[in-house]
Short mmCIF file of C-alpha atoms and ligand atoms in Angstrom, two decimals:
data_model
loop_
_atom_site.label_atom_id
_atom_site.label_comp_id
_atom_site.label_asym_id
_atom_site.label_seq_id
_atom_site.Cartn_x
_atom_site.Cartn_y
_atom_site.Cartn_z
CA MET A 28 22.95 20.74 -8.20
CA GLY A 29 19.21 20.94 -7.91
CA ILE A 30 17.48 24.24 -7.61
CA SER A 31 17.13 23.86 -3.85
CA SER A 32 19.25 26.26 -1.88
CA GLY A 33 20.48 24.21 1.05
CA ALA A 34 21.27 21.04 -0.84
CA ALA A 35 24.40 20.55 1.23
CA ASN A 36 22.31 19.88 4.34
CA GLN A 37 19.90 17.57 2.62
CA GLU A 38 20.21 14.00 3.80
CA HIS A 39 20.82 11.51 0.99
CA TRP A 40 20.67 7.77 0.43
CA SER A 41 24.13 6.30 0.71
CA GLY A 42 23.91 4.96 -2.83
CA ARG A 43 21.91 3.39 -5.57
CA ALA A 44 21.36 0.05 -3.83
CA ALA A 45 20.19 1.80 -0.68
CA PHE A 46 17.64 3.84 -2.60
CA ILE A 47 16.36 0.80 -4.48
CA LEU A 48 15.97 -1.25 -1.30
CA ALA A 49 14.16 1.56 0.49
CA ALA A 50 11.89 2.32 -2.46
CA VAL A 51 11.08 -1.33 -3.07
CA GLY A 52 10.44 -1.66 0.66
CA SER A 53 7.98 1.20 0.55
CA ALA A 54 6.22 -0.24 -2.47
CA VAL A 55 6.05 -3.85 -1.34
CA GLY A 56 3.48 -4.14 1.41
CA LEU A 57 0.03 -5.33 2.32
CA GLY A 58 -0.99 -4.15 -1.15
CA ASN A 59 1.12 -6.86 -2.77
CA LEU A 60 0.51 -9.63 -0.28
CA VAL A 61 -3.16 -9.12 0.52
CA ARG A 62 -4.78 -6.85 -2.04
CA PHE A 63 -3.25 -8.02 -5.31
CA PRO A 64 -3.93 -11.78 -5.09
CA TYR A 65 -7.47 -11.02 -4.11
CA VAL A 66 -8.21 -8.46 -6.79
CA ALA A 67 -6.53 -10.57 -9.46
CA GLY A 68 -8.40 -13.73 -8.57
CA ASP A 69 -11.66 -11.88 -8.26
CA THR A 70 -11.68 -9.73 -11.39
CA GLY A 71 -10.76 -12.11 -14.14
CA GLY A 72 -7.45 -13.79 -13.38
CA GLY A 73 -5.01 -13.58 -16.24
CA ALA A 74 -7.05 -10.95 -18.03
CA PHE A 75 -6.75 -8.67 -15.03
CA VAL A 76 -3.06 -9.43 -14.66
CA VAL A 77 -2.40 -8.41 -18.27
CA LEU A 78 -4.32 -5.17 -17.79
CA TYR A 79 -2.47 -4.54 -14.53
CA LEU A 80 0.89 -5.02 -16.23
CA LEU A 81 -0.09 -2.54 -18.93
CA CYS A 82 -1.09 -0.01 -16.24
CA ILE A 83 2.23 -0.47 -14.45
CA LEU A 84 4.18 -0.13 -17.70
CA PHE A 85 2.37 2.78 -19.34
CA ILE A 86 1.08 4.73 -16.35
CA GLY A 87 2.73 3.57 -13.12
CA ILE A 88 6.39 3.63 -14.12
CA PRO A 89 6.22 6.93 -16.08
CA VAL A 90 4.45 8.62 -13.14
CA LEU A 91 7.01 7.09 -10.78
CA MET A 92 9.79 8.69 -12.86
CA ALA A 93 7.92 11.99 -12.66
CA GLU A 94 7.57 11.84 -8.88
CA LEU A 95 11.24 10.97 -8.38
CA TYR A 96 12.55 13.78 -10.57
CA ILE A 97 10.18 16.33 -9.00
CA GLY A 98 11.46 15.40 -5.56
CA ARG A 99 15.12 15.42 -6.45
CA ARG A 100 14.99 18.66 -8.37
CA GLY A 101 12.94 20.48 -5.75
CA GLY A 102 14.43 19.20 -2.48
CA GLY A 103 13.18 19.75 1.08
CA SER A 104 9.81 18.07 1.54
CA SER A 105 7.24 17.10 -1.05
CA VAL A 106 5.33 20.35 -0.49
CA ALA A 107 8.49 22.47 -0.60
CA ALA A 108 9.84 20.61 -3.63
CA ILE A 109 6.75 21.19 -5.73
CA ARG A 110 6.44 24.82 -4.65
CA ARG A 111 10.09 25.47 -5.51
CA LEU A 112 9.77 23.79 -8.87
CA ALA A 113 6.62 25.74 -9.71
CA THR A 114 8.09 29.11 -8.78
CA ALA A 115 11.35 28.34 -10.60
CA GLU A 116 9.22 27.85 -13.72
CA GLY A 117 7.40 31.11 -13.06
CA LYS A 118 4.19 29.22 -12.27
CA SER A 119 1.79 29.61 -9.38
CA SER A 120 2.93 28.25 -6.04
CA THR A 121 -0.56 26.81 -5.49
CA TRP A 122 0.76 23.74 -7.33
CA ALA A 123 2.21 22.86 -3.93
CA LEU A 124 -1.33 21.68 -3.26
CA ILE A 125 -0.26 18.41 -4.91
CA GLY A 126 2.24 17.95 -2.11
CA TRP A 127 -0.44 18.65 0.47
CA ILE A 128 -2.90 16.21 -1.06
CA GLY A 129 -0.23 13.53 -1.13
CA MET A 130 0.90 14.24 2.38
CA VAL A 131 -2.62 14.10 3.77
CA ALA A 132 -3.25 10.89 1.84
CA SER A 133 -0.17 9.11 3.10
CA PHE A 134 -0.77 10.29 6.65
CA LEU A 135 -4.35 9.04 6.54
CA ILE A 136 -3.24 5.70 5.09
CA VAL A 137 -0.76 5.12 7.90
CA THR A 138 -3.52 5.63 10.48
CA PHE A 139 -5.21 2.40 9.37
CA TYR A 140 -2.21 0.63 7.88
CA SER A 141 -0.75 0.38 11.36
CA VAL A 142 -3.94 -1.16 12.75
CA LEU A 143 -3.93 -3.85 10.05
CA ALA A 144 -0.20 -4.44 10.49
CA GLY A 145 -0.97 -4.85 14.20
CA TRP A 146 -3.23 -7.75 13.25
CA VAL A 147 -0.31 -9.30 11.38
CA LEU A 148 1.86 -8.80 14.46
CA HIS A 149 -0.76 -10.59 16.54
CA PHE A 150 -0.57 -13.59 14.21
CA VAL A 151 3.23 -13.56 14.32
CA LEU A 152 3.03 -13.81 18.11
CA VAL A 153 0.28 -16.42 18.12
CA SER A 154 2.10 -18.65 15.62
CA ILE A 155 5.40 -18.34 17.49
CA GLY A 156 3.65 -18.96 20.82
CA ASP A 157 1.92 -22.05 19.52
CA LEU A 158 5.05 -23.61 18.09
CA ALA A 159 7.10 -22.74 21.17
CA ALA A 160 4.50 -24.36 23.43
CA ASN A 161 4.51 -27.44 21.25
CA VAL A 162 8.30 -27.70 21.29
CA GLY A 163 8.26 -27.14 25.05
CA GLU A 164 5.89 -30.07 25.48
CA ASN A 165 7.17 -32.49 22.89
CA GLY A 166 10.80 -31.58 22.34
CA PRO A 167 12.58 -30.24 19.22
CA GLY A 168 10.94 -32.87 17.03
CA ALA A 169 7.77 -30.78 17.27
CA LEU A 170 9.37 -28.22 14.95
CA ALA A 171 8.18 -30.48 12.14
CA ALA A 172 4.59 -30.22 13.33
CA PRO A 173 1.83 -28.48 11.39
CA ALA A 174 0.85 -24.97 12.43
CA PHE A 175 -1.40 -24.47 15.45
CA ALA A 176 -1.04 -28.13 16.33
CA ASN A 177 -2.69 -27.48 19.68
CA MET A 178 -5.83 -25.99 18.19
CA GLU A 179 -9.00 -27.34 16.62
CA GLU A 180 -9.88 -26.07 13.14
CA GLY A 181 -12.75 -24.07 14.53
CA GLU A 182 -10.41 -22.45 17.01
CA ILE A 183 -8.06 -21.41 14.23
CA SER A 184 -10.88 -19.87 12.22
CA ALA A 185 -12.03 -18.06 15.33
CA GLN A 186 -8.67 -16.28 15.76
CA LEU A 187 -9.49 -13.28 13.60
CA GLY A 188 -12.91 -12.83 15.18
CA GLY A 189 -11.35 -13.22 18.61
CA LEU A 190 -8.80 -10.53 17.82
CA VAL A 191 -11.30 -7.92 16.66
CA SER A 192 -13.48 -8.68 19.67
CA ASN A 193 -10.56 -7.83 21.92
CA PRO A 194 -9.97 -4.06 21.63
CA THR A 195 -7.15 -4.02 24.17
CA ARG A 196 -5.17 -6.60 22.26
CA MET A 197 -5.74 -4.77 18.97
CA LEU A 198 -4.65 -1.46 20.45
CA VAL A 199 -1.53 -2.90 22.05
CA MET A 200 -0.48 -4.42 18.70
CA HIS A 201 -1.26 -1.15 16.90
CA ALA A 202 0.75 0.78 19.51
CA ILE A 203 3.78 -1.51 19.21
CA PHE A 204 3.76 -1.34 15.43
CA MET A 205 3.42 2.45 15.39
CA ALA A 206 6.13 2.86 18.02
CA VAL A 207 8.59 0.85 15.92
CA THR A 208 7.65 2.92 12.85
CA VAL A 209 8.21 6.17 14.77
CA PHE A 210 11.52 4.94 16.16
CA ILE A 211 12.87 4.12 12.70
CA VAL A 212 11.62 7.32 11.08
CA SER A 213 13.02 9.43 13.93
CA ARG A 214 16.50 8.14 13.13
CA GLY A 215 16.43 9.77 9.72
CA VAL A 216 17.01 8.71 6.17
CA LYS A 217 20.35 6.90 6.40
CA GLY A 218 20.33 5.83 10.04
CA GLY A 219 16.66 4.84 10.08
CA ILE A 220 14.84 4.14 6.84
CA GLU A 221 17.83 2.89 4.93
CA ALA A 222 19.21 0.82 7.81
CA ALA A 223 15.82 -0.81 8.35
CA ALA A 224 15.38 -1.60 4.64
CA LYS A 225 18.84 -3.18 4.47
CA VAL A 226 17.90 -5.62 7.23
CA LEU A 227 14.21 -6.20 6.54
CA MET A 228 14.16 -6.48 2.75
CA PRO A 229 16.73 -9.27 2.32
CA ILE A 230 14.92 -11.31 4.98
CA PHE A 231 11.65 -10.54 3.23
CA PHE A 232 12.94 -11.80 -0.13
CA PHE A 233 14.48 -14.89 1.42
CA LEU A 234 11.21 -15.83 3.13
CA LEU A 235 9.16 -15.08 0.02
CA ILE A 236 11.31 -17.38 -2.12
CA MET A 237 11.27 -20.18 0.46
CA LEU A 238 7.51 -19.99 0.89
CA THR A 239 6.86 -19.87 -2.84
CA LEU A 240 9.04 -22.87 -3.57
CA SER A 241 7.40 -24.82 -0.77
CA SER A 242 3.95 -23.83 -1.94
CA LEU A 243 4.66 -24.86 -5.53
CA VAL A 244 6.15 -28.17 -4.42
CA ASN A 245 3.69 -29.09 -1.67
CA GLY A 246 0.58 -27.47 -3.10
CA ASP A 247 -1.49 -27.68 -6.23
CA ALA A 248 0.62 -25.49 -8.49
CA ALA A 249 -1.66 -25.95 -11.49
CA ALA A 250 -4.75 -24.75 -9.62
CA GLY A 251 -2.83 -21.79 -8.22
CA PHE A 252 -1.59 -20.77 -11.65
CA SER A 253 -5.00 -21.11 -13.13
CA PHE A 254 -6.69 -19.05 -10.40
CA LEU A 255 -4.18 -16.26 -10.81
CA PHE A 256 -3.34 -16.31 -14.47
CA LYS A 257 -5.98 -18.11 -16.50
CA PRO A 258 -8.08 -15.44 -18.18
CA ASP A 259 -11.65 -15.66 -16.96
CA PHE A 260 -13.42 -13.99 -19.82
CA SER A 261 -16.88 -13.96 -18.29
CA ALA A 262 -15.63 -12.16 -15.17
CA LEU A 263 -13.61 -9.88 -17.40
CA ALA A 264 -16.60 -9.09 -19.59
CA ALA A 265 -18.82 -8.37 -16.61
CA ASN A 266 -16.20 -6.09 -15.14
CA LEU A 267 -15.47 -4.38 -18.43
CA ILE A 268 -19.11 -3.53 -18.86
CA ASP A 269 -19.40 -1.75 -15.54
CA GLY A 270 -15.94 -0.27 -16.05
CA SER A 271 -14.64 -1.37 -12.69
CA ILE A 272 -11.76 -3.50 -13.91
CA LEU A 273 -9.82 -0.49 -15.15
CA LEU A 274 -10.46 1.26 -11.84
CA GLN A 275 -9.22 -1.82 -10.01
CA ALA A 276 -6.12 -2.10 -12.19
CA ILE A 277 -5.14 1.57 -12.01
CA GLY A 278 -6.08 1.87 -8.33
CA GLN A 279 -4.04 -1.22 -7.49
CA ALA A 280 -1.10 0.04 -9.56
CA PHE A 281 -1.10 3.37 -7.69
CA PHE A 282 -1.51 1.79 -4.28
CA SER A 283 1.13 -0.84 -4.92
CA LEU A 284 3.75 1.56 -6.31
CA SER A 285 2.88 4.10 -3.57
CA LEU A 286 2.08 6.75 -6.19
CA GLY A 287 -0.05 9.87 -5.93
CA SER A 288 0.79 10.23 -2.26
CA ALA A 289 3.92 12.40 -2.40
CA MET A 290 5.76 9.35 -1.14
CA MET A 291 7.97 8.76 -4.14
CA VAL A 292 8.46 12.55 -4.39
CA THR A 293 9.81 12.38 -0.85
CA TYR A 294 12.09 9.42 -1.57
CA GLY A 295 13.26 11.24 -4.71
CA ILE A 296 14.38 14.17 -2.57
CA TYR A 297 17.04 11.95 -1.02
CA MET A 298 18.41 10.75 -4.37
CA SER A 299 21.75 12.04 -5.52
CA ARG A 300 22.27 13.82 -8.81
CA GLU A 301 24.25 10.91 -10.24
CA GLU A 302 21.38 8.48 -9.92
CA ASP A 303 19.73 7.38 -13.13
CA ILE A 304 16.02 7.93 -12.48
CA PRO A 305 14.54 6.03 -15.47
CA THR A 306 16.50 2.89 -14.64
CA SER A 307 15.76 3.11 -10.91
CA ALA A 308 12.06 3.58 -11.58
CA LYS A 309 12.01 0.55 -13.87
CA VAL A 310 13.78 -1.59 -11.29
CA VAL A 311 11.39 -0.53 -8.51
CA GLY A 312 8.36 -1.06 -10.75
CA MET A 313 9.50 -4.51 -11.86
CA ALA A 314 10.44 -5.61 -8.35
CA ASP A 315 7.10 -4.54 -6.92
CA THR A 316 5.17 -6.25 -9.70
CA SER A 317 7.19 -9.46 -9.40
CA VAL A 318 6.52 -9.59 -5.67
CA ALA A 319 2.79 -9.25 -6.27
CA LEU A 320 2.81 -12.08 -8.81
CA VAL A 321 5.08 -14.32 -6.77
CA ALA A 322 3.14 -13.72 -3.55
CA GLY A 323 0.07 -15.15 -5.26
CA LEU A 324 2.09 -18.28 -5.99
CA ALA A 325 3.17 -18.52 -2.36
CA ILE A 326 -0.46 -18.52 -1.26
CA PHE A 327 -2.85 -20.14 -3.74
CA PRO A 328 -1.20 -23.49 -4.58
CA ILE A 329 -1.18 -24.35 -0.87
CA VAL A 330 -4.76 -23.25 -0.41
CA PHE A 331 -5.97 -25.13 -3.48
CA SER A 332 -4.33 -28.35 -2.39
CA PHE A 333 -7.07 -28.62 0.24
CA PRO A 334 -10.48 -28.69 -1.49
CA ALA A 335 -12.33 -27.62 1.65
CA LEU A 336 -10.16 -24.51 1.81
CA ALA A 337 -10.78 -23.65 -1.81
CA ALA A 338 -14.47 -23.60 -0.92
CA ASN A 339 -13.57 -21.46 2.08
CA LEU A 340 -12.06 -19.00 -0.37
CA ASP A 341 -15.32 -18.61 -2.26
CA GLU A 342 -17.30 -18.23 0.89
CA LYS A 343 -15.12 -15.97 2.98
CA GLY A 344 -13.41 -14.01 0.24
CA ALA A 345 -9.74 -13.56 -0.33
CA GLY A 346 -8.91 -10.44 1.66
CA PHE A 347 -7.94 -10.66 5.29
CA ALA A 348 -9.90 -13.89 5.72
CA LEU A 349 -7.47 -15.48 3.27
CA LEU A 350 -4.50 -14.34 5.32
CA PHE A 351 -5.80 -14.95 8.80
CA ASP A 352 -8.20 -17.85 8.38
CA THR A 353 -7.82 -19.87 5.18
CA LEU A 354 -4.03 -19.79 5.06
CA PRO A 355 -3.54 -20.74 8.75
CA LEU A 356 -5.89 -23.67 8.14
CA ALA A 357 -3.68 -24.74 5.24
CA PHE A 358 -0.53 -24.50 7.36
CA HIS A 359 -2.43 -26.52 9.97
CA GLN A 360 -2.38 -29.49 7.61
CA LEU A 361 1.18 -29.17 6.37
CA PRO A 362 4.31 -30.80 7.79
CA PHE A 363 6.53 -28.04 9.16
CA GLY A 364 3.44 -25.84 8.88
CA GLY A 365 4.28 -24.20 12.20
CA LEU A 366 7.51 -22.85 10.77
CA PHE A 367 5.83 -21.86 7.51
CA ALA A 368 3.17 -19.93 9.38
CA ILE A 369 5.78 -18.02 11.36
CA ALA A 370 7.76 -17.35 8.18
CA PHE A 371 4.68 -16.14 6.36
CA PHE A 372 3.53 -13.72 9.03
CA ILE A 373 7.01 -12.34 9.66
CA MET A 374 7.41 -11.78 5.93
CA THR A 375 4.11 -9.90 5.84
CA LEU A 376 5.01 -7.91 8.94
CA PHE A 377 8.35 -6.80 7.50
CA ALA A 378 6.73 -5.79 4.22
CA ALA A 379 4.16 -3.74 6.14
CA LEU A 380 6.82 -2.11 8.31
CA THR A 381 8.94 -0.80 5.42
CA SER A 382 5.73 0.62 3.93
CA SER A 383 4.49 2.30 7.10
CA ILE A 384 7.91 3.88 7.56
CA ALA A 385 7.58 5.40 4.11
CA LEU A 386 4.03 6.58 4.79
CA LEU A 387 5.03 8.39 7.99
CA GLU A 388 8.19 9.81 6.42
CA VAL A 389 6.19 11.95 3.98
CA ALA A 390 4.72 14.09 6.76
CA VAL A 391 7.86 14.04 8.89
CA ALA A 392 9.90 15.37 5.96
CA PHE A 393 7.47 18.29 5.98
CA THR A 394 7.83 19.05 9.71
CA ASP A 395 11.62 18.85 9.29
CA GLY A 396 11.07 22.26 7.77
CA ASP A 397 13.72 24.22 6.00
CA ILE A 398 16.84 22.34 5.08
CA ASP A 399 19.13 25.24 6.02
CA VAL A 400 19.35 24.52 9.75
CA ALA A 401 22.16 23.09 11.83
CA PRO A 402 22.38 19.29 12.00
CA ASP A 403 21.46 18.86 15.67
CA GLN A 404 18.54 21.21 15.36
CA ARG A 405 17.44 19.09 12.41
CA ARG A 406 17.76 15.92 14.43
CA ARG A 407 15.67 17.38 17.24
CA ARG A 408 13.00 18.55 14.82
CA ARG A 409 12.84 15.10 13.28
CA LEU A 410 12.46 13.41 16.64
CA ILE A 411 9.66 15.75 17.68
CA GLY A 412 8.03 15.48 14.25
CA ALA A 413 8.12 11.70 14.19
CA ILE A 414 6.76 11.34 17.71
CA SER A 415 3.96 13.87 17.37
CA LEU A 416 2.83 12.78 13.90
CA GLY A 417 3.13 9.11 14.80
CA GLY A 418 1.23 9.82 18.02
CA LEU A 419 -1.55 11.58 16.15
CA ALA A 420 -1.74 8.75 13.60
CA PHE A 421 -1.91 6.30 16.49
CA LEU A 422 -4.84 8.18 18.05
CA ILE A 423 -6.80 8.24 14.81
CA GLY A 424 -5.93 4.56 14.42
CA VAL A 425 -7.58 3.86 17.78
CA GLY A 426 -10.83 4.93 16.14
CA HIS A 427 -10.18 2.58 13.21
CA ALA A 428 -9.41 -0.33 15.52
CA LEU A 429 -12.48 0.26 17.67
CA SER A 430 -14.64 0.52 14.55
CA GLN A 431 -13.82 -3.13 13.84
CA VAL A 432 -15.17 -4.46 17.13
CA PRO A 433 -18.51 -6.22 16.50
CA VAL A 434 -21.37 -4.20 18.00
CA SER A 435 -22.70 -7.39 19.57
CA VAL A 436 -19.50 -7.69 21.61
CA GLN A 437 -19.17 -4.17 22.89
CA ASP A 438 -20.36 -0.69 22.01
CA THR A 439 -17.14 1.22 21.33
CA PHE A 440 -18.85 4.28 19.82
CA PHE A 441 -16.63 3.93 16.75
CA ASN A 442 -18.34 0.75 15.64
CA SER A 443 -21.61 2.57 15.24
CA TRP A 444 -20.30 6.05 14.38
CA GLN A 445 -20.77 7.03 10.76
CA PRO A 446 -18.61 10.14 10.37
CA LEU A 447 -20.18 11.25 7.10
CA GLY A 448 -23.42 9.36 7.57
CA ALA A 449 -25.48 12.39 6.57
CA ILE A 450 -24.19 12.07 3.01
CA PRO A 451 -25.98 9.14 1.36
CA LEU A 452 -22.75 8.00 -0.30
CA PHE A 453 -21.16 7.46 3.11
CA ALA A 454 -24.17 6.13 4.95
CA GLY A 455 -23.30 3.01 6.91
CA LYS A 456 -19.56 3.60 6.56
CA THR A 457 -17.38 3.65 9.65
CA LEU A 458 -14.33 5.86 10.10
CA LEU A 459 -12.08 3.18 8.60
CA ASP A 460 -14.35 2.75 5.57
CA VAL A 461 -14.50 6.49 4.97
CA VAL A 462 -10.74 7.01 5.24
CA ASP A 463 -10.07 3.96 3.07
CA PHE A 464 -12.47 5.21 0.41
CA LEU A 465 -11.18 8.78 0.45
CA THR A 466 -7.55 7.77 0.16
CA ALA A 467 -7.66 4.86 -2.30
CA ASN A 468 -10.51 6.05 -4.52
CA VAL A 469 -10.04 9.81 -4.36
CA LEU A 470 -6.81 11.28 -2.98
CA LEU A 471 -4.26 8.91 -4.53
CA LEU A 472 -5.85 9.18 -7.96
CA LEU A 473 -6.27 12.94 -7.66
CA GLY A 474 -2.65 13.25 -6.53
CA GLY A 475 -1.49 11.06 -9.41
CA PHE A 476 -3.57 12.94 -11.95
CA LEU A 477 -2.24 16.33 -10.84
CA THR A 478 1.34 15.01 -10.62
CA ALA A 479 1.17 13.86 -14.24
CA ILE A 480 -0.21 17.25 -15.31
CA PHE A 481 2.44 19.06 -13.31
CA ALA A 482 5.35 16.97 -14.59
CA GLY A 483 4.12 16.91 -18.18
CA TRP A 484 2.76 20.40 -18.69
CA ILE A 485 3.90 22.76 -15.94
CA VAL A 486 7.56 21.93 -15.49
CA SER A 487 9.47 22.87 -18.64
CA THR A 488 10.52 20.00 -20.87
CA SER A 489 14.12 21.17 -20.62
CA ALA A 490 14.07 20.75 -16.83
CA ALA A 491 12.43 17.33 -17.09
CA LYS A 492 14.94 16.26 -19.71
CA GLU A 493 17.85 17.45 -17.60
CA GLU A 494 16.67 15.42 -14.59
CA LEU A 495 15.62 12.26 -16.37
CA ARG A 496 18.59 12.04 -18.76
CA PHE A 497 17.10 9.38 -21.00
CA GLY A 498 19.74 8.10 -23.37
CA ASN A 499 17.88 9.35 -26.42
CA GLU A 500 15.24 11.76 -27.66
CA ALA A 501 12.80 9.05 -28.62
CA ALA A 502 12.72 7.60 -25.10
CA PHE A 503 12.11 11.04 -23.62
CA GLY A 504 9.41 11.67 -26.21
CA ARG A 505 7.65 8.46 -25.24
CA TRP A 506 7.80 9.35 -21.53
CA LEU A 507 6.46 12.83 -22.22
CA PHE A 508 3.58 11.47 -24.26
CA LEU A 509 2.62 9.02 -21.51
CA VAL A 510 2.78 11.63 -18.77
CA ARG A 511 1.04 14.36 -20.77
CA TRP A 512 -1.78 12.37 -22.32
CA VAL A 513 -2.08 8.73 -21.34
CA ALA A 514 -1.76 9.06 -17.55
CA PRO A 515 -4.05 12.10 -17.13
CA ALA A 516 -6.69 10.64 -19.47
CA PHE A 517 -6.91 7.25 -17.82
CA VAL A 518 -6.37 8.34 -14.23
CA GLY A 519 -8.81 11.21 -14.71
CA ALA A 520 -11.47 8.92 -16.15
CA VAL A 521 -10.99 6.39 -13.39
CA LEU A 522 -11.10 9.13 -10.76
CA ILE A 523 -14.49 10.29 -11.96
CA TYR A 524 -15.65 6.72 -12.17
CA GLY A 525 -14.27 5.61 -8.83
CA ALA A 526 -15.20 8.66 -6.80
CA ILE A 527 -18.63 9.33 -8.28
CA ILE A 528 -20.14 6.79 -10.63
CA SER A 529 -19.18 3.52 -9.00
CA PRO A 530 -20.17 4.46 -5.41
CA VAL A 531 -23.57 5.50 -6.65
CA LEU A 532 -23.97 2.19 -8.45
CA ALA A 533 -22.78 0.31 -5.38
CA GLN A 534 -25.20 2.30 -3.28
CA ARG A 535 -28.07 1.20 -5.45
CA ALA A 536 -26.97 -2.39 -5.39
CA GLU A 537 -26.78 -2.43 -1.62
CA ARG A 538 -30.37 -3.25 -0.91
CA GLY A 539 -29.94 -3.99 2.74
CA SER A 540 -29.19 -0.52 4.03
CA GLU A 541 -31.94 1.95 4.66
CA ALA A 542 -30.25 4.76 2.79
CA ALA A 543 -30.04 2.60 -0.30
CA GLN A 544 -33.72 1.88 -0.06
CA VAL A 545 -34.51 5.55 0.18
CA ILE A 546 -32.46 6.27 -2.91
CA GLU A 547 -34.13 3.42 -4.63
CA GLU A 548 -37.60 4.63 -3.77
CA MET A 549 -36.65 8.07 -4.96
CA SER A 550 -35.35 6.75 -8.22
CA GLN A 551 -38.24 4.43 -8.87
CA PRO A 552 -40.73 6.89 -10.35
CA ALA A 553 -38.10 7.99 -12.83
CA GLU A 554 -37.44 4.50 -14.04
N1 LIG B 13 2.62 0.38 -1.50
C1 LIG B 13 2.37 -0.18 -0.22
C2 LIG B 13 1.65 -1.51 -0.35
O1 LIG B 13 1.60 -2.06 -1.41
C3 LIG B 13 1.59 0.70 0.68
C4 LIG B 13 2.01 2.09 0.62
C5 LIG B 13 3.17 2.62 1.06
C6 LIG B 13 1.29 3.12 0.04
N2 LIG B 13 3.19 3.95 0.77
C7 LIG B 13 2.06 4.26 0.15
C8 LIG B 13 0.07 3.15 -0.57
C9 LIG B 13 1.61 5.46 -0.37
C10 LIG B 13 -0.37 4.33 -1.08
C11 LIG B 13 0.39 5.47 -0.97
O2 LIG B 13 1.15 -2.03 0.60
#
């Protein structure tokens, strides 16, 4: 038994497979499908990928093991688990702050994650609507048609702009996505999260494999491989000099594995004592990394088979424009592209849903409160918790969505509001930018840094050893070394770099904004 008192009432995963599916579902999300291909292609291709793999192996997976054992040993919610563990070791209960930081981070992430997932939902509906209309007009043979057969290229490219110029549409999509997330979370660990993962994840993997095979066969596989994996030493050198590649690699590893946000602590709470944490962590880490690599191969070969679209990539970047503009244009030229487009957006939607469930769960586990209450009281608390926290996240998300509306279209207040505009660092940043920056560049890394310190130095090695049950001393010794020294050193350095040094550099580079000019003028005499 763990050290938690009411372990009998604690909900648990129904088994190893259930935990793995749920944890992989939480990890695999927009980070793998949108962020990774972009960052990898942009920062040096293969050189970045190698660095990323090292970060996953030597920092990500060891910290993942730490989060899981902390959760399982402590029980309750992430905050309660860490507090219990700290007091059991005779240490200060202020360590529970790590749980708070993580909980705030994951709650803040879900406020904008849902807005972006709403965009994906919009594209699912548009691609289904287009194909359905085509089949309605031309009969079942139209299933073989390219995507958006009824649209001009310009019309397809205008979809994303049209969506952000339509606040009502954005908010409806955001509301639907959040409502589904709340519904699943309100049904609890087994009946909700696990049940959803068991349905969504197999479909996700099926679609991913189909799309990748098709992309490799129909697209320019060589160009895709080279974009993703061929080391670009000049980009690497440039990035190494300003230090940002390590920040990118560690930041991406944390975001992709959902670390530093109390999320894996929370999923660890629901693990049973029999589960082998080191093996589970390795499986989750490998699965998440494979999906990131494979997703790149589902996207780039297709894009590179159309030279005009490869140019599009340079011009418009590889973030959301890749997903919602370049890729639809590629499907527009492909036989059966209509079906591929639907498959692609549904795959992305499902990946985002299993992640948003996880993000909301962290805070809902906290409002569940003490685990020593009767089952129906627990169920009621969970329902109220899920609805009120999901509702609050929705409301904050409204601000994010409205901040994306072009000012030329409509003044929504949020598109000109700069919440921390008085601080030069945040000048010109909207609510979404600020929250994105604070979570990805500050809170996740801070949470991860403190988690490593806590697991490596504060919890006794005997407790850690008892939970992790590595087969041998040497393996435990290696884990301890990584968590005590390697993770804090690198994450700490990157935290200082990402939160302080790099924004200041970026600020200086951004010549357009007034604030940057002021800083520049101020710094000129000194130069
Ligand atoms: N890992 C998910 C992705 O790759 C997103 C996510 C889920 C997440 N939970 C998280 C990110 C916690 C940071 C923290 O898209």
